[in-house]
Amino acid sequence: MIDVLVMGSGPAGYTASIYAVRAGYKVKLITGNQDGGQLTITSFIENYPGFSEKISGPQLMMQMREQAENLGVDIEYDMIESVDFSKRPFVCIGESGHIYEIS
């Protein structure tokens, strides 16, 4: 059982995961079909806060992933194909057949 399930591993997904785990929640991040999202196909980023020099999209996403892992985010390669929010625990089912229960 997990507290927070984040679907998608772009900047927003990693940021949400990092903030949730820092708040004390048990977090699982489901990567979706492209770990790192659209930034993995972006050559250089020059407008991201915290970087005085341009950084490649793949480098940025690798740093975000490493930070999330170091903080304890559980990252899994899967794609959510169905959700049931009608009762608790919430249930999400991945393409892998794995069932994720969210408290």
Short mmCIF file of C-alpha atoms in Angstrom, two decimals:
data_model
loop_
_atom_site.label_atom_id
_atom_site.label_comp_id
_atom_site.label_asym_id
_atom_site.label_seq_id
_atom_site.Cartn_x
_atom_site.Cartn_y
_atom_site.Cartn_z
CA MET A 1 0.00 0.00 0.00
CA ILE A 2 1.31 3.43 -0.91
CA ASP A 3 0.22 6.95 0.01
CA VAL A 4 0.87 8.69 -3.32
CA LEU A 5 1.02 7.32 -6.85
CA VAL A 6 2.51 9.69 -9.43
CA MET A 7 1.85 8.86 -13.07
CA GLY A 8 4.47 10.27 -15.41
CA SER A 9 8.18 10.88 -15.08
CA GLY A 10 8.64 14.29 -16.64
CA PRO A 11 9.66 17.33 -14.58
CA ALA A 12 6.21 17.65 -12.99
CA GLY A 13 6.09 13.98 -12.00
CA TYR A 14 9.54 14.01 -10.44
CA THR A 15 8.86 17.32 -8.67
CA ALA A 16 5.56 16.01 -7.24
CA SER A 17 7.30 12.81 -6.10
CA ILE A 18 10.15 14.68 -4.44
CA TYR A 19 7.82 17.03 -2.55
CA ALA A 20 5.51 14.19 -1.47
CA VAL A 21 8.32 11.98 -0.16
CA ARG A 22 9.86 14.96 1.66
CA ALA A 23 6.45 15.49 3.31
CA GLY A 24 6.67 11.97 4.73
CA TYR A 25 4.50 10.04 2.28
CA LYS A 26 5.28 6.63 0.80
CA VAL A 27 5.54 7.46 -2.92
CA LYS A 28 5.60 5.36 -6.07
CA LEU A 29 6.27 6.99 -9.43
CA ILE A 30 5.10 5.18 -12.57
CA THR A 31 7.31 6.25 -15.46
CA GLY A 32 4.82 5.90 -18.29
CA ASN A 33 6.06 4.97 -21.73
CA GLN A 34 9.01 7.41 -21.74
CA ASP A 35 11.06 7.72 -18.56
CA GLY A 36 11.90 11.40 -18.24
CA GLY A 37 9.07 12.62 -20.45
CA GLN A 38 9.51 14.99 -23.37
CA LEU A 39 12.69 16.52 -21.97
CA THR A 40 14.58 13.34 -22.84
CA ILE A 41 14.32 14.37 -26.49
CA THR A 42 15.22 18.03 -25.89
CA SER A 43 18.78 18.87 -26.79
CA PHE A 44 19.48 21.84 -24.49
CA ILE A 45 17.55 23.76 -21.86
CA GLU A 46 18.65 27.29 -21.04
CA ASN A 47 15.74 28.55 -18.94
CA TYR A 48 15.49 26.04 -16.08
CA PRO A 49 16.00 27.61 -12.62
CA GLY A 50 19.13 26.58 -10.78
CA PHE A 51 21.37 26.05 -13.82
CA SER A 52 23.56 28.95 -14.88
CA GLU A 53 24.71 27.08 -17.99
CA LYS A 54 22.54 25.21 -20.46
CA ILE A 55 21.93 21.55 -19.66
CA SER A 56 20.72 18.78 -21.93
CA GLY A 57 17.23 17.42 -21.39
CA PRO A 58 18.49 13.87 -20.68
CA GLN A 59 21.04 15.20 -18.15
CA LEU A 60 18.38 17.21 -16.32
CA MET A 61 16.01 14.26 -16.15
CA MET A 62 18.79 11.95 -14.95
CA GLN A 63 19.54 14.39 -12.11
CA MET A 64 15.85 14.61 -11.19
CA ARG A 65 15.56 10.82 -11.16
CA GLU A 66 18.69 10.45 -9.00
CA GLN A 67 17.38 13.01 -6.52
CA ALA A 68 14.01 11.24 -6.31
CA GLU A 69 15.68 7.85 -5.80
CA ASN A 70 18.05 9.25 -3.15
CA LEU A 71 15.06 10.59 -1.22
CA GLY A 72 13.26 7.23 -1.33
CA VAL A 73 10.81 7.52 -4.22
CA ASP A 74 10.03 4.03 -5.56
CA ILE A 75 10.22 4.26 -9.37
CA GLU A 76 8.62 1.61 -11.56
CA TYR A 77 8.53 1.21 -15.33
CA ASP A 78 4.86 0.67 -16.16
CA MET A 79 1.91 2.38 -17.80
CA ILE A 80 -1.37 2.76 -15.92
CA GLU A 81 -4.27 1.50 -18.02
CA SER A 82 -7.17 1.62 -15.57
CA VAL A 83 -8.10 3.32 -12.31
CA ASP A 84 -10.87 2.86 -9.76
CA PHE A 85 -11.39 5.84 -7.48
CA SER A 86 -14.91 4.75 -6.43
CA LYS A 87 -13.77 3.27 -3.10
CA ARG A 88 -10.72 3.09 -0.85
CA PRO A 89 -8.12 1.90 -1.24
CA PHE A 90 -7.92 3.40 -4.73
CA VAL A 91 -6.75 0.86 -7.30
CA CYS A 92 -4.68 1.46 -10.42
CA ILE A 93 -3.78 -1.36 -12.78
CA GLY A 94 -0.69 -1.21 -14.95
CA GLU A 95 -0.12 -2.68 -18.40
CA SER A 96 2.20 -5.11 -16.62
CA GLY A 97 -0.79 -6.47 -14.71
CA HIS A 98 0.57 -5.05 -11.47
CA ILE A 99 -2.08 -3.70 -9.10
CA TYR A 100 -1.23 -0.50 -7.20
CA GLU A 101 -3.29 0.27 -4.09
CA ILE A 102 -3.30 3.82 -2.79
CA SER A 103 -4.49 4.51 0.74
#
